[in-house]
Amino acid sequence: FKLAIVDSEGRPDNARAGVERLVREDNVIAIIGSLLSKTASAVATKANELGVPSIALSQKSGLTETGTTVFRNSLTSEMQVRYLVKVAMEQMGMKKFAVIYPNDQYGIEFTNIFWDEVLARGGKIVAAQTYSNKETDFRYPVQRLIGTYYLEARRDEFNAKYKDWSEQQKKSARSSTPDDLLNPISDFDAVFVPDNIKAMGQISAMLSYNGVKNVYLLGTNLWNTNGLAKRAGHFSGKTVFVDSFVSTDPNYSQSQFVREYKNLFNEEPGIFEIQGYDSALLIRQMIMQGNTSRESLTRSLSQLENFPGSLSPLSITADREVMRPLVALTLEKDGGIIPLAVAPSPAK
């Protein structure tokens, strides 16, 4: 086996030229990549045009629709959200949701899928709020989410509470009006936060500060990382998110690939390393089984079923998406990430 590598430098034009070079000069039988959304379409389109099977690692929506030689080995936004909503609604009995998301491609894509999936299952989105992906102060986005920012909409309620507060202050020296006179409107079972744990931590802190505590936080596989418990704060026991593996699972810790990776790099492999390794592994295995042409390899990839991957069996869908088992995750008392074993009903 011979490996040829091209760096697209994150540029679609370079990605297309790189595929051309791999095919024309290196005569490759298959291509793995791209990982980036902005170059994934370029790689998939050009590889399909040249009749070369490719396995994308990007989460970009609709990628395998490019052509019949385009496959993908990635935990996509659709896979995550559909399973997350299924767990939340079917196992945990949730019905109403709020969403607070960054105004970027990742946040918008995950929010749209989450919204559609909740409605399709008969649930409701009762509040939604966006914020800049450069946001550093989440006070106002959270206040808008829970209905304490626009006082005009609750003027009568505010005036009544202000009157009561004023009467109580006649006996004290306090003169400034508190910013928590209005109770938060939190008529939802959970808040979906499709962002990293840093943003989630700031949002969870502001929710707690504003009196919203008895709800769950739902997230993506970006949360499957060290430091989640510290960021989650008061919500550490009420976080639910989805990924394709958890490091405490014996299938992970006892995997030969994981052991060899840790010995070589002195760190644990993440989802990108796992997906990259599995993609190369299945191509190598299929070539060794006699699929020595691009056409034969494409057919075999299309029929992939229960292939022994590094952590679990891998199969292909009709849309040429490599499927691996998904797991709903949460935090245990000591802060470790564990599978969501017993799904409780949402607190009322």
PDB file of N, CA, C and O in Angstrom, residues 205-268:
ATOM      1  N   ALA A 205     -24.320  29.364  33.618  1.00  0.00           N
ATOM      2  CA  ALA A 205     -24.142  30.268  34.754  1.00  0.00           C
ATOM      3  C   ALA A 205     -25.203  31.368  34.752  1.00  0.00           C
ATOM      4  O   ALA A 205     -25.755  31.710  35.809  1.00  0.00           O
ATOM      5  N   MET A 206     -25.505  31.913  33.573  1.00  0.00           N
ATOM      6  CA  MET A 206     -26.503  32.977  33.482  1.00  0.00           C
ATOM      7  C   MET A 206     -27.915  32.434  33.722  1.00  0.00           C
ATOM      8  O   MET A 206     -28.756  33.118  34.312  1.00  0.00           O
ATOM      9  N   LEU A 207     -28.179  31.206  33.289  1.00  0.00           N
ATOM     10  CA  LEU A 207     -29.481  30.601  33.569  1.00  0.00           C
ATOM     11  C   LEU A 207     -29.664  30.445  35.078  1.00  0.00           C
ATOM     12  O   LEU A 207     -30.723  30.766  35.632  1.00  0.00           O
ATOM     13  N   SER A 208     -28.633  29.949  35.750  1.00  0.00           N
ATOM     14  CA  SER A 208     -28.707  29.784  37.200  1.00  0.00           C
ATOM     15  C   SER A 208     -28.881  31.127  37.894  1.00  0.00           C
ATOM     16  O   SER A 208     -29.703  31.258  38.810  1.00  0.00           O
ATOM     17  N   TYR A 209     -28.125  32.120  37.474  1.00  0.00           N
ATOM     18  CA  TYR A 209     -28.197  33.453  38.074  1.00  0.00           C
ATOM     19  C   TYR A 209     -29.596  34.057  37.935  1.00  0.00           C
ATOM     20  O   TYR A 209     -30.066  34.769  38.826  1.00  0.00           O
ATOM     21  N   ASN A 210     -30.249  33.732  36.823  1.00  0.00           N
ATOM     22  CA  ASN A 210     -31.593  34.265  36.576  1.00  0.00           C
ATOM     23  C   ASN A 210     -32.702  33.348  37.100  1.00  0.00           C
ATOM     24  O   ASN A 210     -33.871  33.539  36.767  1.00  0.00           O
ATOM     25  N   GLY A 211     -32.334  32.360  37.895  1.00  0.00           N
ATOM     26  CA  GLY A 211     -33.335  31.535  38.547  1.00  0.00           C
ATOM     27  C   GLY A 211     -33.859  30.359  37.746  1.00  0.00           C
ATOM     28  O   GLY A 211     -34.857  29.750  38.129  1.00  0.00           O
ATOM     29  N   VAL A 212     -33.206  30.029  36.631  1.00  0.00           N
ATOM     30  CA  VAL A 212     -33.613  28.870  35.831  1.00  0.00           C
ATOM     31  C   VAL A 212     -32.677  27.716  36.169  1.00  0.00           C
ATOM     32  O   VAL A 212     -31.520  27.714  35.784  1.00  0.00           O
ATOM     33  N   LYS A 213     -33.178  26.759  36.906  1.00  0.00           N
ATOM     34  CA  LYS A 213     -32.318  25.668  37.373  1.00  0.00           C
ATOM     35  C   LYS A 213     -32.922  24.287  37.168  1.00  0.00           C
ATOM     36  O   LYS A 213     -32.195  23.315  36.990  1.00  0.00           O
ATOM     37  N   ASN A 214     -34.219  24.179  37.184  1.00  0.00           N
ATOM     38  CA  ASN A 214     -34.863  22.876  37.183  1.00  0.00           C
ATOM     39  C   ASN A 214     -35.182  22.382  35.776  1.00  0.00           C
ATOM     40  O   ASN A 214     -36.278  21.897  35.499  1.00  0.00           O
ATOM     41  N   VAL A 215     -34.223  22.535  34.854  1.00  0.00           N
ATOM     42  CA  VAL A 215     -34.376  22.067  33.479  1.00  0.00           C
ATOM     43  C   VAL A 215     -33.089  21.346  33.071  1.00  0.00           C
ATOM     44  O   VAL A 215     -32.078  21.410  33.770  1.00  0.00           O
ATOM     45  N   TYR A 216     -33.130  20.669  31.943  1.00  0.00           N
ATOM     46  CA  TYR A 216     -31.956  19.982  31.413  1.00  0.00           C
ATOM     47  C   TYR A 216     -31.268  20.837  30.353  1.00  0.00           C
ATOM     48  O   TYR A 216     -31.903  21.680  29.706  1.00  0.00           O
ATOM     49  N   LEU A 217     -29.977  20.600  30.186  1.00  0.00           N
ATOM     50  CA  LEU A 217     -29.226  21.187  29.078  1.00  0.00           C
ATOM     51  C   LEU A 217     -28.908  20.067  28.089  1.00  0.00           C
ATOM     52  O   LEU A 217     -28.371  19.021  28.479  1.00  0.00           O
ATOM     53  N   LEU A 218     -29.235  20.286  26.823  1.00  0.00           N
ATOM     54  CA  LEU A 218     -28.970  19.308  25.769  1.00  0.00           C
ATOM     55  C   LEU A 218     -27.878  19.851  24.856  1.00  0.00           C
ATOM     56  O   LEU A 218     -27.884  21.037  24.512  1.00  0.00           O
ATOM     57  N   GLY A 219     -26.955  18.981  24.442  1.00  0.00           N
ATOM     58  CA  GLY A 219     -25.855  19.444  23.606  1.00  0.00           C
ATOM     59  C   GLY A 219     -25.425  18.433  22.568  1.00  0.00           C
ATOM     60  O   GLY A 219     -26.052  17.391  22.370  1.00  0.00           O
ATOM     61  N   THR A 220     -24.325  18.738  21.904  1.00  0.00           N
ATOM     62  CA  THR A 220     -23.781  17.908  20.834  1.00  0.00           C
ATOM     63  C   THR A 220     -22.513  17.207  21.305  1.00  0.00           C
ATOM     64  O   THR A 220     -22.095  17.347  22.455  1.00  0.00           O
ATOM     65  N   ASN A 221     -21.861  16.501  20.407  1.00  0.00           N
ATOM     66  CA  ASN A 221     -20.649  15.783  20.805  1.00  0.00           C
ATOM     67  C   ASN A 221     -19.480  16.712  21.109  1.00  0.00           C
ATOM     68  O   ASN A 221     -18.432  16.255  21.575  1.00  0.00           O
ATOM     69  N   LEU A 222     -19.652  18.020  20.900  1.00  0.00           N
ATOM     70  CA  LEU A 222     -18.635  18.973  21.341  1.00  0.00           C
ATOM     71  C   LEU A 222     -18.478  18.941  22.857  1.00  0.00           C
ATOM     72  O   LEU A 222     -17.450  19.372  23.391  1.00  0.00           O
ATOM     73  N   TRP A 223     -19.484  18.432  23.552  1.00  0.00           N
ATOM     74  CA  TRP A 223     -19.435  18.384  25.011  1.00  0.00           C
ATOM     75  C   TRP A 223     -18.675  17.175  25.534  1.00  0.00           C
ATOM     76  O   TRP A 223     -18.391  17.106  26.733  1.00  0.00           O
ATOM     77  N   ASN A 224     -18.359  16.235  24.685  1.00  0.00           N
ATOM     78  CA  ASN A 224     -17.683  15.018  25.127  1.00  0.00           C
ATOM     79  C   ASN A 224     -16.189  15.285  25.291  1.00  0.00           C
ATOM     80  O   ASN A 224     -15.347  14.799  24.531  1.00  0.00           O
ATOM     81  N   THR A 225     -15.865  16.067  26.308  1.00  0.00           N
ATOM     82  CA  THR A 225     -14.485  16.473  26.523  1.00  0.00           C
ATOM     83  C   THR A 225     -14.251  16.776  27.994  1.00  0.00           C
ATOM     84  O   THR A 225     -15.199  17.016  28.753  1.00  0.00           O
ATOM     85  N   ASN A 226     -12.998  16.759  28.391  1.00  0.00           N
ATOM     86  CA  ASN A 226     -12.655  17.081  29.769  1.00  0.00           C
ATOM     87  C   ASN A 226     -13.054  18.520  30.099  1.00  0.00           C
ATOM     88  O   ASN A 226     -12.962  19.404  29.262  1.00  0.00           O
ATOM     89  N   GLY A 227     -13.482  18.736  31.305  1.00  0.00           N
ATOM     90  CA  GLY A 227     -13.862  20.081  31.725  1.00  0.00           C
ATOM     91  C   GLY A 227     -15.347  20.348  31.656  1.00  0.00           C
ATOM     92  O   GLY A 227     -15.803  21.421  32.057  1.00  0.00           O
ATOM     93  N   LEU A 228     -16.120  19.382  31.173  1.00  0.00           N
ATOM     94  CA  LEU A 228     -17.557  19.598  31.041  1.00  0.00           C
ATOM     95  C   LEU A 228     -18.213  19.838  32.395  1.00  0.00           C
ATOM     96  O   LEU A 228     -19.036  20.746  32.535  1.00  0.00           O
ATOM     97  N   ALA A 229     -17.863  19.046  33.404  1.00  0.00           N
ATOM     98  CA  ALA A 229     -18.501  19.176  34.719  1.00  0.00           C
ATOM     99  C   ALA A 229     -18.271  20.566  35.310  1.00  0.00           C
ATOM    100  O   ALA A 229     -19.192  21.168  35.883  1.00  0.00           O
ATOM    101  N   LYS A 230     -17.067  21.074  35.178  1.00  0.00           N
ATOM    102  CA  LYS A 230     -16.751  22.398  35.714  1.00  0.00           C
ATOM    103  C   LYS A 230     -17.561  23.480  35.007  1.00  0.00           C
ATOM    104  O   LYS A 230     -18.048  24.431  35.637  1.00  0.00           O
ATOM    105  N   ARG A 231     -17.721  23.331  33.716  1.00  0.00           N
ATOM    106  CA  ARG A 231     -18.471  24.324  32.940  1.00  0.00           C
ATOM    107  C   ARG A 231     -19.971  24.240  33.214  1.00  0.00           C
ATOM    108  O   ARG A 231     -20.663  25.254  33.217  1.00  0.00           O
ATOM    109  N   ALA A 232     -20.473  23.037  33.438  1.00  0.00           N
ATOM    110  CA  ALA A 232     -21.920  22.853  33.586  1.00  0.00           C
ATOM    111  C   ALA A 232     -22.458  23.439  34.884  1.00  0.00           C
ATOM    112  O   ALA A 232     -23.630  23.813  34.962  1.00  0.00           O
ATOM    113  N   GLY A 233     -21.625  23.540  35.917  1.00  0.00           N
ATOM    114  CA  GLY A 233     -22.049  24.167  37.163  1.00  0.00           C
ATOM    115  C   GLY A 233     -23.240  23.465  37.799  1.00  0.00           C
ATOM    116  O   GLY A 233     -23.228  22.256  38.022  1.00  0.00           O
ATOM    117  N   HIS A 234     -24.300  24.233  38.082  1.00  0.00           N
ATOM    118  CA  HIS A 234     -25.501  23.686  38.713  1.00  0.00           C
ATOM    119  C   HIS A 234     -26.206  22.649  37.825  1.00  0.00           C
ATOM    120  O   HIS A 234     -27.029  21.878  38.318  1.00  0.00           O
ATOM    121  N   PHE A 235     -25.878  22.633  36.536  1.00  0.00           N
ATOM    122  CA  PHE A 235     -26.534  21.698  35.619  1.00  0.00           C
ATOM    123  C   PHE A 235     -25.726  20.423  35.401  1.00  0.00           C
ATOM    124  O   PHE A 235     -26.032  19.656  34.494  1.00  0.00           O
ATOM    125  N   SER A 236     -24.691  20.213  36.207  1.00  0.00           N
ATOM    126  CA  SER A 236     -23.819  19.052  35.986  1.00  0.00           C
ATOM    127  C   SER A 236     -24.584  17.735  36.041  1.00  0.00           C
ATOM    128  O   SER A 236     -24.214  16.772  35.373  1.00  0.00           O
ATOM    129  N   GLY A 237     -25.655  17.683  36.816  1.00  0.00           N
ATOM    130  CA  GLY A 237     -26.460  16.477  36.866  1.00  0.00           C
ATOM    131  C   GLY A 237     -27.615  16.479  35.900  1.00  0.00           C
ATOM    132  O   GLY A 237     -28.442  15.552  35.903  1.00  0.00           O
ATOM    133  N   LYS A 238     -27.687  17.511  35.065  1.00  0.00           N
ATOM    134  CA  LYS A 238     -28.809  17.639  34.133  1.00  0.00           C
ATOM    135  C   LYS A 238     -28.321  17.968  32.721  1.00  0.00           C
ATOM    136  O   LYS A 238     -28.877  18.811  32.034  1.00  0.00           O
ATOM    137  N   THR A 239     -27.252  17.316  32.316  1.00  0.00           N
ATOM    138  CA  THR A 239     -26.735  17.484  30.961  1.00  0.00           C
ATOM    139  C   THR A 239     -26.921  16.185  30.193  1.00  0.00           C
ATOM    140  O   THR A 239     -26.688  15.097  30.715  1.00  0.00           O
ATOM    141  N   VAL A 240     -27.350  16.308  28.953  1.00  0.00           N
ATOM    142  CA  VAL A 240     -27.515  15.154  28.073  1.00  0.00           C
ATOM    143  C   VAL A 240     -26.993  15.538  26.689  1.00  0.00           C
ATOM    144  O   VAL A 240     -27.366  16.581  26.153  1.00  0.00           O
ATOM    145  N   PHE A 241     -26.130  14.695  26.136  1.00  0.00           N
ATOM    146  CA  PHE A 241     -25.608  14.944  24.796  1.00  0.00           C
ATOM    147  C   PHE A 241     -25.310  13.612  24.139  1.00  0.00           C
ATOM    148  O   PHE A 241     -25.429  12.556  24.774  1.00  0.00           O
ATOM    149  N   VAL A 242     -24.924  13.639  22.880  1.00  0.00           N
ATOM    150  CA  VAL A 242     -24.781  12.416  22.092  1.00  0.00           C
ATOM    151  C   VAL A 242     -23.392  12.347  21.458  1.00  0.00           C
ATOM    152  O   VAL A 242     -22.841  13.361  21.025  1.00  0.00           O
ATOM    153  N   ASP A 243     -22.841  11.154  21.434  1.00  0.00           N
ATOM    154  CA  ASP A 243     -21.599  10.916  20.699  1.00  0.00           C
ATOM    155  C   ASP A 243     -21.582   9.448  20.287  1.00  0.00           C
ATOM    156  O   ASP A 243     -22.476   8.679  20.640  1.00  0.00           O
ATOM    157  N   SER A 244     -20.545   9.060  19.561  1.00  0.00           N
ATOM    158  CA  SER A 244     -20.454   7.669  19.111  1.00  0.00           C
ATOM    159  C   SER A 244     -19.573   6.835  20.029  1.00  0.00           C
ATOM    160  O   SER A 244     -19.424   5.634  19.814  1.00  0.00           O
ATOM    161  N   PHE A 245     -18.981   7.457  21.049  1.00  0.00           N
ATOM    162  CA  PHE A 245     -18.168   6.690  21.993  1.00  0.00           C
ATOM    163  C   PHE A 245     -18.020   7.482  23.284  1.00  0.00           C
ATOM    164  O   PHE A 245     -18.263   8.686  23.337  1.00  0.00           O
ATOM    165  N   VAL A 246     -17.624   6.766  24.341  1.00  0.00           N
ATOM    166  CA  VAL A 246     -17.266   7.392  25.604  1.00  0.00           C
ATOM    167  C   VAL A 246     -16.034   6.676  26.118  1.00  0.00           C
ATOM    168  O   VAL A 246     -15.929   5.448  26.034  1.00  0.00           O
ATOM    169  N   SER A 247     -15.072   7.415  26.612  1.00  0.00           N
ATOM    170  CA  SER A 247     -13.771   6.843  26.966  1.00  0.00           C
ATOM    171  C   SER A 247     -13.846   5.844  28.120  1.00  0.00           C
ATOM    172  O   SER A 247     -12.923   5.055  28.321  1.00  0.00           O
ATOM    173  N   THR A 248     -14.949   5.868  28.905  1.00  0.00           N
ATOM    174  CA  THR A 248     -15.090   4.913  30.012  1.00  0.00           C
ATOM    175  C   THR A 248     -15.666   3.572  29.552  1.00  0.00           C
ATOM    176  O   THR A 248     -15.708   2.629  30.330  1.00  0.00           O
ATOM    177  N   ASP A 249     -16.090   3.492  28.303  1.00  0.00           N
ATOM    178  CA  ASP A 249     -16.663   2.251  27.773  1.00  0.00           C
ATOM    179  C   ASP A 249     -15.537   1.240  27.523  1.00  0.00           C
ATOM    180  O   ASP A 249     -14.511   1.576  26.936  1.00  0.00           O
ATOM    181  N   PRO A 250     -15.710  -0.009  27.961  1.00  0.00           N
ATOM    182  CA  PRO A 250     -14.684  -1.028  27.709  1.00  0.00           C
ATOM    183  C   PRO A 250     -14.352  -1.197  26.227  1.00  0.00           C
ATOM    184  O   PRO A 250     -13.211  -1.521  25.880  1.00  0.00           O
ATOM    185  N   ASN A 251     -15.336  -0.986  25.346  1.00  0.00           N
ATOM    186  CA  ASN A 251     -15.070  -1.090  23.910  1.00  0.00           C
ATOM    187  C   ASN A 251     -14.032  -0.067  23.471  1.00  0.00           C
ATOM    188  O   ASN A 251     -13.312  -0.281  22.493  1.00  0.00           O
ATOM    189  N   TYR A 252     -13.967   1.049  24.202  1.00  0.00           N
ATOM    190  CA  TYR A 252     -12.973   2.078  23.904  1.00  0.00           C
ATOM    191  C   TYR A 252     -11.648   1.758  24.585  1.00  0.00           C
ATOM    192  O   TYR A 252     -10.603   1.661  23.936  1.00  0.00           O
ATOM    193  N   SER A 253     -11.695   1.596  25.903  1.00  0.00           N
ATOM    194  CA  SER A 253     -10.454   1.420  26.661  1.00  0.00           C
ATOM    195  C   SER A 253      -9.705   0.143  26.296  1.00  0.00           C
ATOM    196  O   SER A 253      -8.477   0.082  26.411  1.00  0.00           O
ATOM    197  N   GLN A 254     -10.438  -0.900  25.873  1.00  0.00           N
ATOM    198  CA  GLN A 254      -9.802  -2.168  25.536  1.00  0.00           C
ATOM    199  C   GLN A 254      -9.525  -2.332  24.041  1.00  0.00           C
ATOM    200  O   GLN A 254      -9.047  -3.376  23.605  1.00  0.00           O
ATOM    201  N   SER A 255      -9.818  -1.304  23.265  1.00  0.00           N
ATOM    202  CA  SER A 255      -9.579  -1.371  21.826  1.00  0.00           C
ATOM    203  C   SER A 255      -8.077  -1.406  21.529  1.00  0.00           C
ATOM    204  O   SER A 255      -7.297  -0.651  22.110  1.00  0.00           O
ATOM    205  N   GLN A 256      -7.675  -2.290  20.627  1.00  0.00           N
ATOM    206  CA  GLN A 256      -6.267  -2.364  20.243  1.00  0.00           C
ATOM    207  C   GLN A 256      -5.798  -1.047  19.640  1.00  0.00           C
ATOM    208  O   GLN A 256      -4.685  -0.591  19.916  1.00  0.00           O
ATOM    209  N   PHE A 257      -6.658  -0.433  18.815  1.00  0.00           N
ATOM    210  CA  PHE A 257      -6.292   0.845  18.209  1.00  0.00           C
ATOM    211  C   PHE A 257      -6.051   1.901  19.277  1.00  0.00           C
ATOM    212  O   PHE A 257      -5.069   2.641  19.223  1.00  0.00           O
ATOM    213  N   VAL A 258      -6.942   1.995  20.261  1.00  0.00           N
ATOM    214  CA  VAL A 258      -6.807   3.000  21.318  1.00  0.00           C
ATOM    215  C   VAL A 258      -5.523   2.776  22.109  1.00  0.00           C
ATOM    216  O   VAL A 258      -4.774   3.718  22.397  1.00  0.00           O
ATOM    217  N   ARG A 259      -5.236   1.521  22.448  1.00  0.00           N
ATOM    218  CA  ARG A 259      -4.014   1.223  23.209  1.00  0.00           C
ATOM    219  C   ARG A 259      -2.766   1.603  22.425  1.00  0.00           C
ATOM    220  O   ARG A 259      -1.847   2.237  22.957  1.00  0.00           O
ATOM    221  N   GLU A 260      -2.726   1.236  21.145  1.00  0.00           N
ATOM    222  CA  GLU A 260      -1.554   1.550  20.334  1.00  0.00           C
ATOM    223  C   GLU A 260      -1.418   3.049  20.106  1.00  0.00           C
ATOM    224  O   GLU A 260      -0.306   3.583  20.081  1.00  0.00           O
ATOM    225  N   TYR A 261      -2.551   3.734  19.942  1.00  0.00           N
ATOM    226  CA  TYR A 261      -2.508   5.181  19.742  1.00  0.00           C
ATOM    227  C   TYR A 261      -1.938   5.870  20.981  1.00  0.00           C
ATOM    228  O   TYR A 261      -1.102   6.773  20.886  1.00  0.00           O
ATOM    229  N   LYS A 262      -2.412   5.450  22.171  1.00  0.00           N
ATOM    230  CA  LYS A 262      -1.941   6.061  23.417  1.00  0.00           C
ATOM    231  C   LYS A 262      -0.454   5.794  23.626  1.00  0.00           C
ATOM    232  O   LYS A 262       0.283   6.667  24.094  1.00  0.00           O
ATOM    233  N   ASN A 263      -0.002   4.610  23.270  1.00  0.00           N
ATOM    234  CA  ASN A 263       1.419   4.297  23.410  1.00  0.00           C
ATOM    235  C   ASN A 263       2.273   5.142  22.483  1.00  0.00           C
ATOM    236  O   ASN A 263       3.396   5.528  22.834  1.00  0.00           O
ATOM    237  N   LEU A 264       1.750   5.424  21.310  1.00  0.00           N
ATOM    238  CA  LEU A 264       2.521   6.166  20.309  1.00  0.00           C
ATOM    239  C   LEU A 264       2.507   7.671  20.549  1.00  0.00           C
ATOM    240  O   LEU A 264       3.531   8.343  20.455  1.00  0.00           O
ATOM    241  N   PHE A 265       1.313   8.221  20.890  1.00  0.00           N
ATOM    242  CA  PHE A 265       1.169   9.682  20.996  1.00  0.00           C
ATOM    243  C   PHE A 265       1.002  10.176  22.428  1.00  0.00           C
ATOM    244  O   PHE A 265       0.929  11.391  22.655  1.00  0.00           O
ATOM    245  N   ASN A 266       0.910   9.253  23.378  1.00  0.00           N
ATOM    246  CA  ASN A 266       0.763   9.610  24.793  1.00  0.00           C
ATOM    247  C   ASN A 266      -0.492  10.440  25.064  1.00  0.00           C
ATOM    248  O   ASN A 266      -0.500  11.332  25.923  1.00  0.00           O
ATOM    249  N   GLU A 267      -1.532  10.167  24.318  1.00  0.00           N
ATOM    250  CA  GLU A 267      -2.832  10.798  24.537  1.00  0.00           C
ATOM    251  C   GLU A 267      -3.909   9.899  23.933  1.00  0.00           C
ATOM    252  O   GLU A 267      -3.614   9.037  23.110  1.00  0.00           O
ATOM    253  N   GLU A 268      -5.159  10.132  24.355  1.00  0.00           N
ATOM    254  CA  GLU A 268      -6.242   9.313  23.839  1.00  0.00           C
ATOM    255  C   GLU A 268      -6.725   9.839  22.490  1.00  0.00           C
ATOM    256  O   GLU A 268      -6.765  11.058  22.275  1.00  0.00           O
TER     257      GLU A 268
END
